[in-house]
PDB file of C-alpha atoms in Angstrom:
ATOM      1  CA  MET A  25      -0.220  -0.252   0.007  1.00 72.00           C
ATOM      2  CA  GLY A  26       1.827   3.555  -0.966  1.00 86.00           C
ATOM      3  CA  GLU A  27       1.752   6.263   1.301  1.00 89.00           C
ATOM      4  CA  LYS A  28      -1.079   8.539   0.049  1.00 90.00           C
ATOM      5  CA  SER A  29      -3.285   5.128   0.410  1.00 88.00           C
ATOM      6  CA  LEU A  30      -1.869   4.382   3.955  1.00 91.00           C
ATOM      7  CA  GLN A  31      -2.673   7.398   4.627  1.00 94.00           C
ATOM      8  CA  LYS A  32      -6.019   7.752   3.632  1.00 94.00           C
ATOM      9  CA  LYS A  33      -7.219   4.124   5.863  1.00 94.00           C
ATOM     10  CA  LYS A  34      -6.085   6.017   8.523  1.00 94.00           C
ATOM     11  CA  TYR A  35      -8.827   9.025   8.045  1.00 96.00           C
ATOM     12  CA  ILE A  36     -10.735   6.660   7.211  1.00 97.00           C
ATOM     13  CA  LEU A  37     -10.014   4.463  10.780  1.00 96.00           C
ATOM     14  CA  GLU A  38      -9.857   8.344  13.168  1.00 96.00           C
ATOM     15  CA  LYS A  39     -12.831   9.488  11.302  1.00 97.00           C
ATOM     16  CA  ALA A  40     -14.831   5.158  11.596  1.00 97.00           C
ATOM     17  CA  ARG A  41     -13.462   5.987  15.470  1.00 96.00           C
ATOM     18  CA  GLU A  42     -15.492   9.104  16.110  1.00 96.00           C
ATOM     19  CA  VAL A  43     -18.455   7.623  14.905  1.00 97.00           C
ATOM     20  CA  PHE A  44     -17.938   4.533  16.651  1.00 96.00           C
ATOM     21  CA  MET A  45     -17.748   6.316  19.640  1.00 93.00           C
ATOM     22  CA  GLU A  46     -21.323   8.604  19.391  1.00 93.00           C
ATOM     23  CA  LYS A  47     -22.703   5.815  17.427  1.00 94.00           C
ATOM     24  CA  GLY A  48     -21.926   2.469  19.244  1.00 93.00           C
ATOM     25  CA  TYR A  49     -21.135  -0.382  17.568  1.00 95.00           C
ATOM     26  CA  LYS A  50     -24.772  -1.766  16.303  1.00 95.00           C
ATOM     27  CA  ASN A  51     -25.924   1.053  15.159  1.00 94.00           C
ATOM     28  CA  VAL A  52     -23.285   2.253  12.619  1.00 97.00           C
ATOM     29  CA  THR A  53     -23.681   1.471   9.404  1.00 96.00           C
ATOM     30  CA  MET A  54     -20.608   2.229   6.739  1.00 97.00           C
ATOM     31  CA  LYS A  55     -23.196   5.035   4.826  1.00 96.00           C
ATOM     32  CA  ASP A  56     -22.825   6.409   8.473  1.00 97.00           C
ATOM     33  CA  ILE A  57     -19.248   6.094   8.145  1.00 97.00           C
ATOM     34  CA  VAL A  58     -18.634   7.279   3.854  1.00 97.00           C
ATOM     35  CA  ASP A  59     -20.559  10.590   4.981  1.00 96.00           C
ATOM     36  CA  ALA A  60     -18.447  11.310   8.647  1.00 97.00           C
ATOM     37  CA  CYS A  61     -15.382  10.605   5.672  1.00 96.00           C
ATOM     38  CA  GLU A  62     -17.039  12.519   2.747  1.00 95.00           C
ATOM     39  CA  ILE A  63     -15.376  10.110   0.402  1.00 95.00           C
ATOM     40  CA  SER A  64     -17.523   7.848  -2.126  1.00 94.00           C
ATOM     41  CA  ARG A  65     -19.014   4.342  -0.828  1.00 94.00           C
ATOM     42  CA  GLY A  66     -16.468   2.660  -3.460  1.00 93.00           C
ATOM     43  CA  GLY A  67     -13.734   4.615  -1.841  1.00 91.00           C
ATOM     44  CA  LEU A  68     -14.879   2.525   1.457  1.00 95.00           C
ATOM     45  CA  TYR A  69     -15.109  -0.764   0.085  1.00 95.00           C
ATOM     46  CA  LEU A  70     -11.655  -0.539  -1.506  1.00 94.00           C
ATOM     47  CA  TYR A  71     -10.358  -0.428   2.460  1.00 95.00           C
ATOM     48  CA  PHE A  72     -13.139  -1.917   3.760  1.00 96.00           C
ATOM     49  CA  PRO A  73     -15.385  -4.533   3.105  1.00 96.00           C
ATOM     50  CA  GLY A  74     -17.369  -4.166   6.552  1.00 95.00           C
ATOM     51  CA  THR A  75     -18.484  -2.590   9.268  1.00 96.00           C
ATOM     52  CA  ARG A  76     -16.968  -5.356  11.444  1.00 94.00           C
ATOM     53  CA  GLU A  77     -12.764  -5.265   9.695  1.00 95.00           C
ATOM     54  CA  LEU A  78     -13.683  -1.194  10.595  1.00 96.00           C
ATOM     55  CA  PHE A  79     -13.933  -1.376  14.047  1.00 96.00           C
ATOM     56  CA  LEU A  80     -11.471  -5.043  14.794  1.00 92.00           C
ATOM     57  CA  GLU A  81      -9.264  -2.282  13.077  1.00 94.00           C
ATOM     58  CA  VAL A  82     -10.271   1.349  14.509  1.00 95.00           C
ATOM     59  CA  LEU A  83      -9.618  -1.794  18.328  1.00 90.00           C
ATOM     60  CA  LYS A  84      -6.191  -2.570  17.015  1.00 88.00           C
ATOM     61  CA  ALA A  85      -5.348   1.141  16.731  1.00 88.00           C
ATOM     62  CA  GLU A  86      -6.596   1.716  19.815  1.00 85.00           C
ATOM     63  CA  GLN A  87      -5.003  -1.316  21.506  1.00 79.00           C
ATOM     64  CA  GLU A  88      -1.176   0.017  19.551  1.00 77.00           C
ATOM     65  CA  ASP A  89      -1.741   4.005  20.716  1.00 70.00           C
ATOM     66  CA  SER A  90      -2.670   2.852  24.010  1.00 65.00           C
ATOM     67  CA  GLY A  91      -0.192   1.242  24.991  1.00 59.00           C
ATOM     68  CA  SER A  92       2.614   3.679  23.216  1.00 54.00           C
ATOM     69  CA  GLU A  93       0.937   5.933  25.809  1.00 55.00           C
ATOM     70  CA  PHE A  94       0.991   4.071  29.139  1.00 60.00           C
ATOM     71  CA  GLU A  95       4.652   3.528  28.410  1.00 63.00           C
ATOM     72  CA  GLN A  96       6.160   6.888  27.576  1.00 60.00           C
ATOM     73  CA  LYS A  97       4.485   8.208  30.707  1.00 58.00           C
ATOM     74  CA  ILE A  98       6.746   5.432  32.307  1.00 63.00           C
ATOM     75  CA  GLY A  99       9.886   6.563  33.867  1.00 58.00           C
ATOM     76  CA  LYS A 100      12.594   4.464  33.911  1.00 66.00           C
ATOM     77  CA  ASP A 101      12.637   5.437  37.789  1.00 76.00           C
ATOM     78  CA  PHE A 102       9.362   4.283  38.808  1.00 85.00           C
ATOM     79  CA  GLY A 103       8.716   0.563  40.825  1.00 89.00           C
ATOM     80  CA  PRO A 104       6.782  -2.478  40.606  1.00 91.00           C
ATOM     81  CA  ALA A 105       4.629  -0.260  43.330  1.00 90.00           C
ATOM     82  CA  ASP A 106       4.325   3.599  41.076  1.00 90.00           C
ATOM     83  CA  ILE A 107       3.814   1.229  37.292  1.00 92.00           C
ATOM     84  CA  LEU A 108       0.754  -0.297  38.919  1.00 93.00           C
ATOM     85  CA  ALA A 109      -0.666   2.505  40.973  1.00 91.00           C
ATOM     86  CA  LEU A 110      -0.436   4.296  37.240  1.00 90.00           C
ATOM     87  CA  PHE A 111      -1.738   2.011  35.603  1.00 91.00           C
ATOM     88  CA  LEU A 112      -5.263   1.956  37.804  1.00 94.00           C
ATOM     89  CA  LYS A 113      -4.802   6.121  38.094  1.00 93.00           C
ATOM     90  CA  GLU A 114      -5.533   5.303  33.741  1.00 90.00           C
ATOM     91  CA  GLN A 115      -8.250   3.318  33.811  1.00 92.00           C
ATOM     92  CA  LYS A 116      -9.626   5.281  36.494  1.00 94.00           C
ATOM     93  CA  ARG A 117      -9.575   8.276  34.248  1.00 91.00           C
ATOM     94  CA  GLU A 118     -11.370   5.938  31.218  1.00 87.00           C
ATOM     95  CA  LEU A 119     -14.492   4.565  33.752  1.00 88.00           C
ATOM     96  CA  LEU A 120     -14.927   8.074  33.880  1.00 90.00           C
ATOM     97  CA  THR A 121     -14.801   9.056  31.039  1.00 85.00           C
ATOM     98  CA  LYS A 122     -18.155   9.597  29.603  1.00 71.00           C
ATOM     99  CA  LYS A 123     -17.358  10.900  25.855  1.00 74.00           C
ATOM    100  CA  GLY A 124     -15.243   9.626  24.486  1.00 72.00           C
ATOM    101  CA  THR A 125     -14.386   5.463  24.239  1.00 83.00           C
ATOM    102  CA  LEU A 126     -15.305   2.894  22.890  1.00 88.00           C
ATOM    103  CA  GLN A 127     -16.786   0.973  25.420  1.00 86.00           C
ATOM    104  CA  LYS A 128     -20.116   0.676  24.221  1.00 86.00           C
ATOM    105  CA  ALA A 129     -18.948  -0.154  21.336  1.00 91.00           C
ATOM    106  CA  CYS A 130     -16.970  -3.363  22.037  1.00 89.00           C
ATOM    107  CA  TYR A 131     -19.844  -4.638  24.300  1.00 86.00           C
ATOM    108  CA  GLU A 132     -22.016  -4.121  21.571  1.00 90.00           C
ATOM    109  CA  PHE A 133     -19.259  -6.071  19.127  1.00 90.00           C
ATOM    110  CA  PHE A 134     -18.534  -9.071  21.700  1.00 86.00           C
ATOM    111  CA  PHE A 135     -21.982  -9.532  22.332  1.00 85.00           C
ATOM    112  CA  GLU A 136     -22.761  -9.773  18.874  1.00 87.00           C
ATOM    113  CA  GLU A 137     -19.932 -12.252  17.704  1.00 82.00           C
ATOM    114  CA  ASN A 138     -19.749 -14.517  20.945  1.00 77.00           C
ATOM    115  CA  ASP A 139     -16.675 -15.699  19.999  1.00 71.00           C
ATOM    116  CA  TYR A 140     -14.814 -16.669  23.748  1.00 70.00           C
ATOM    117  CA  SER A 141     -11.530 -17.996  21.448  1.00 67.00           C
ATOM    118  CA  ARG A 142      -8.791 -17.408  22.343  1.00 61.00           C
ATOM    119  CA  GLU A 143      -8.586 -15.328  19.066  1.00 71.00           C
ATOM    120  CA  ASN A 144     -11.283 -12.317  21.220  1.00 78.00           C
ATOM    121  CA  LEU A 145      -9.441  -9.303  21.207  1.00 80.00           C
ATOM    122  CA  LEU A 146     -11.031  -8.076  24.431  1.00 82.00           C
ATOM    123  CA  LYS A 147      -9.673 -11.333  25.575  1.00 85.00           C
ATOM    124  CA  LYS A 148      -6.734 -10.945  24.210  1.00 85.00           C
ATOM    125  CA  GLN A 149      -6.372  -7.620  26.353  1.00 86.00           C
ATOM    126  CA  PHE A 150      -7.443  -8.914  29.008  1.00 90.00           C
ATOM    127  CA  ASP A 151      -4.956 -12.002  29.221  1.00 91.00           C
ATOM    128  CA  ALA A 152      -2.980  -9.499  28.373  1.00 90.00           C
ATOM    129  CA  ALA A 153      -3.006  -7.339  30.858  1.00 92.00           C
ATOM    130  CA  VAL A 154      -3.311  -9.638  33.857  1.00 95.00           C
ATOM    131  CA  MET A 155       0.219 -11.355  32.957  1.00 94.00           C
ATOM    132  CA  VAL A 156       1.724  -7.229  32.967  1.00 92.00           C
ATOM    133  CA  ILE A 157      -0.396  -7.194  36.226  1.00 94.00           C
ATOM    134  CA  GLN A 158       0.685 -10.379  37.551  1.00 96.00           C
ATOM    135  CA  ARG A 159       4.518  -9.426  36.875  1.00 94.00           C
ATOM    136  CA  LEU A 160       4.542  -6.233  38.686  1.00 93.00           C
ATOM    137  CA  ILE A 161       3.004  -8.271  41.965  1.00 95.00           C
ATOM    138  CA  GLU A 162       6.003 -10.956  41.521  1.00 96.00           C
ATOM    139  CA  GLU A 163       8.776  -8.088  41.183  1.00 94.00           C
ATOM    140  CA  GLY A 164       6.494  -5.425  44.093  1.00 94.00           C
ATOM    141  CA  VAL A 165       7.384  -9.360  45.878  1.00 95.00           C
ATOM    142  CA  GLU A 166      10.725  -9.130  45.057  1.00 95.00           C
ATOM    143  CA  ILE A 167      11.441  -6.212  46.666  1.00 93.00           C
ATOM    144  CA  GLY A 168       9.870  -6.208  49.384  1.00 92.00           C
ATOM    145  CA  GLU A 169       7.104  -3.231  47.967  1.00 92.00           C
ATOM    146  CA  PHE A 170       4.421  -5.678  47.559  1.00 94.00           C
ATOM    147  CA  CYS A 171       3.387  -8.798  49.816  1.00 93.00           C
ATOM    148  CA  CYS A 172       1.827 -11.221  47.555  1.00 93.00           C
ATOM    149  CA  GLU A 173       1.911 -15.187  47.896  1.00 93.00           C
ATOM    150  CA  GLU A 174      -1.132 -15.064  44.608  1.00 95.00           C
ATOM    151  CA  PRO A 175      -0.038 -12.869  42.297  1.00 96.00           C
ATOM    152  CA  ARG A 176      -1.805 -14.357  38.668  1.00 97.00           C
ATOM    153  CA  ARG A 177      -4.879 -14.583  40.744  1.00 96.00           C
ATOM    154  CA  ALA A 178      -4.364 -10.946  42.782  1.00 96.00           C
ATOM    155  CA  ALA A 179      -3.709 -10.049  38.959  1.00 97.00           C
ATOM    156  CA  SER A 180      -6.979 -11.342  37.205  1.00 97.00           C
ATOM    157  CA  ASN A 181      -8.499 -10.293  40.100  1.00 96.00           C
ATOM    158  CA  ILE A 182      -7.830  -6.148  39.616  1.00 96.00           C
ATOM    159  CA  MET A 183      -8.405  -6.960  35.952  1.00 96.00           C
ATOM    160  CA  TYR A 184     -11.866  -8.623  37.027  1.00 96.00           C
ATOM    161  CA  VAL A 185     -12.800  -6.075  40.064  1.00 96.00           C
ATOM    162  CA  LEU A 186     -12.052  -3.200  36.401  1.00 95.00           C
ATOM    163  CA  GLU A 187     -13.879  -4.800  34.175  1.00 94.00           C
ATOM    164  CA  GLY A 188     -16.958  -4.569  36.501  1.00 94.00           C
ATOM    165  CA  LEU A 189     -16.343  -1.044  36.963  1.00 94.00           C
ATOM    166  CA  LYS A 190     -16.481  -0.667  32.837  1.00 91.00           C
ATOM    167  CA  VAL A 191     -19.554  -2.530  32.797  1.00 90.00           C
ATOM    168  CA  ALA A 192     -21.233  -0.833  35.413  1.00 91.00           C
ATOM    169  CA  ALA A 193     -19.514   2.533  34.562  1.00 89.00           C
ATOM    170  CA  ASN A 194     -21.098   2.171  30.784  1.00 84.00           C
ATOM    171  CA  THR A 195     -24.913   1.027  32.677  1.00 86.00           C
ATOM    172  CA  ARG A 196     -25.961   2.369  35.487  1.00 89.00           C
ATOM    173  CA  GLY A 197     -22.637   4.877  36.377  1.00 89.00           C
ATOM    174  CA  VAL A 198     -19.967   4.480  38.682  1.00 92.00           C
ATOM    175  CA  THR A 199     -18.413   7.700  40.842  1.00 94.00           C
ATOM    176  CA  GLU A 200     -15.019   8.944  41.945  1.00 95.00           C
ATOM    177  CA  ALA A 201     -15.757   7.822  44.830  1.00 96.00           C
ATOM    178  CA  ALA A 202     -16.991   4.537  44.113  1.00 95.00           C
ATOM    179  CA  VAL A 203     -13.835   3.527  41.967  1.00 95.00           C
ATOM    180  CA  ASP A 204     -11.285   5.097  44.621  1.00 96.00           C
ATOM    181  CA  ARG A 205     -12.954   2.751  46.795  1.00 95.00           C
ATOM    182  CA  GLU A 206     -12.876   0.055  44.719  1.00 94.00           C
ATOM    183  CA  ILE A 207      -8.911   0.167  43.695  1.00 93.00           C
ATOM    184  CA  MET A 208      -7.774   1.640  47.120  1.00 93.00           C
ATOM    185  CA  TYR A 209      -9.243  -1.483  48.733  1.00 92.00           C
ATOM    186  CA  MET A 210      -7.424  -3.544  45.745  1.00 89.00           C
ATOM    187  CA  MET A 211      -4.085  -1.732  46.490  1.00 88.00           C
ATOM    188  CA  GLN A 212      -3.934  -2.478  49.925  1.00 87.00           C
ATOM    189  CA  ASN A 213      -4.343  -5.805  50.094  1.00 84.00           C
ATOM    190  CA  LEU A 214      -0.952  -6.402  47.553  1.00 88.00           C
ATOM    191  CA  VAL A 215       1.350  -3.019  49.559  1.00 80.00           C
ATOM    192  CA  ALA A 216       3.978  -4.866  52.306  1.00 62.00           C
ATOM    193  CA  GLU A 217       3.926  -3.982  56.454  1.00 64.00           C
ATOM    194  CA  GLU A 218       7.092  -1.446  57.176  1.00 57.00           C
TER     195      GLU A 218
END
């Protein structure tokens, strides 16, 4: 794909992301994307055969962007507790952000897909986050920042709590105080007594 084509594809993905954030997944049509991009239907279909493929590309781009953003925030002098705290702070920010996220669209997409295999992008993200948190906890235990007998279970629990908070945030809303309580509870169960 040439440079001009890559730029066009990137533009389509950016506009599609905006449409998915506004309308969710299930209510978006290719016509919505055509209108947002101000391109012909044929021009859009050159790049994407349908909303499913387009949404998956948007999710992949989103995942790459958020991963590199997080890595930029981490300094070399950060210990495992600092990195975990930063991760949880970022999760809190996402939980409390009402607009500008793909959360609703993600849930609609994955409920519709009914794909529980290892190839499920949401499952891959969840499992990868559990592994990263597990490693942070293990490193924290080694240097005395954390006290935890089962790092894998603790990491998995953290991710399940965060996932539950995301669902609550999108269905009934959560307060900042509620998110803070859950994060504090998770952290106080990890922090080593001095």
